[in-house]
């Protein structure tokens, strides 16, 4: 395999990724600990009890959750305005561009490959016309795009409902109680869905062998050209056509 | 020895509806606007009764229940029953004023404090008790209709009365939501069944019955999927992905 590396992530992109990960983990850990009710406890009563002991009380835990949420949001707002043209718009454009014919085929094949293995898949599906090819993918494959879409909508729901709950303690009145009550429930659902997506994201990136170069690129910013060629062929071809500056 | 359970034994016959308890409470606890931490409910005049023909009154406040539906409806544990003295308390730092407990209380004992932006209700004047005083409503009652103290301590005013009148003392409850209150009545408290049925807020019921199992199923499926992929990865170590090595299949 060639050791030629090509740039994939900017420093800003790497920073926002790990900053996001750290905030998300903290908000998840503290958010789950904010639930303390025998009928709802996601991890049992021991968890909120232990975390509240660390923060010296539920009130402090709530403030810590808000504080990190606001820092997370503030950095995102800066990133969105500062990087709209350079990073954000191209990312959104890429994440929300789906080509059904190509992408549905990719999803089915990729899932089968992941679950039964390449060889088994070839054996099982070959008689049905499988020729060992995967439809070419762009900067993101369709799995990454769907995960990104879910995470974006999940984050928007979390921010919106989170803000309503925060506002309840400072601006809202008794008449708005219904909105706050439903915000709590929707916040829980959005956190659950995004966490489920993150489990998959973390597995694919950090544990699955296939995407190991993508994981490494989240530190180095570059991926091997070979990896790009086979996993993100459309993106690779674009780069080749425009003859980008290469590292490595 | 039984755990401490602060409560009241209220002699309804002694209440003269002067509203002194309500005013004293409002001042002592800085209860805003139209909100009240305690009340006196009017009974109806029984014109057919022979002998003592008079109005009956039912003074009340948070019932400090043994099975509090407000605690059940609170998602964060901001509303809880104190282990030390059995009083239902609100952690104002943790409460965000969502109002689920307010809806769940069958006695209407809770309100949203629009100054503090949290749920609020009678706590037997916690701040006064901390400095050795009785609740304001008890201190101020001119006819001493309200007796306060540890119901399990025969030496306390409420405990003494409760021990002596156990058979006559009644709880005011809704038959469908018996929360086992720690406010007992003597005399004729009027309608003993005025509380409404405890209502769990719809957002809470949806969370408990739909969202919670739904999220758990989603997590479970994701977990099983990831474990299956991990298992496959560990078992089929030599299942080399051909695309990584060959050019074919992409041309």
Short mmCIF file of C-alpha atoms in Angstrom, two decimals, chain B residues 36-39 60-64 101-102 105-111 120-122 194:
data_model
loop_
_atom_site.label_atom_id
_atom_site.label_comp_id
_atom_site.label_asym_id
_atom_site.label_seq_id
_atom_site.Cartn_x
_atom_site.Cartn_y
_atom_site.Cartn_z
CA UNK B 36 -51.02 30.21 48.91
CA UNK B 37 -49.17 27.49 50.77
CA UNK B 38 -52.15 26.71 52.96
CA UNK B 39 -55.90 27.17 52.94
CA UNK B 60 -55.12 22.36 55.20
CA UNK B 61 -51.74 22.49 53.49
CA UNK B 62 -49.31 20.06 51.83
CA UNK B 63 -50.20 16.68 53.27
CA UNK B 64 -46.54 15.49 53.46
CA UNK B 101 -45.35 17.75 40.45
CA UNK B 102 -47.93 20.56 40.54
CA UNK B 105 -50.62 16.66 43.51
CA UNK B 106 -54.26 15.63 44.16
CA UNK B 107 -54.61 18.32 46.84
CA UNK B 108 -53.58 21.32 44.71
CA UNK B 109 -51.00 22.02 47.41
CA UNK B 110 -48.28 23.10 44.96
CA UNK B 111 -47.82 26.15 42.79
CA UNK B 120 -43.18 25.65 45.82
CA UNK B 121 -45.42 24.47 48.66
CA UNK B 122 -45.68 24.09 52.41
CA UNK B 194 -62.51 16.83 48.18
#
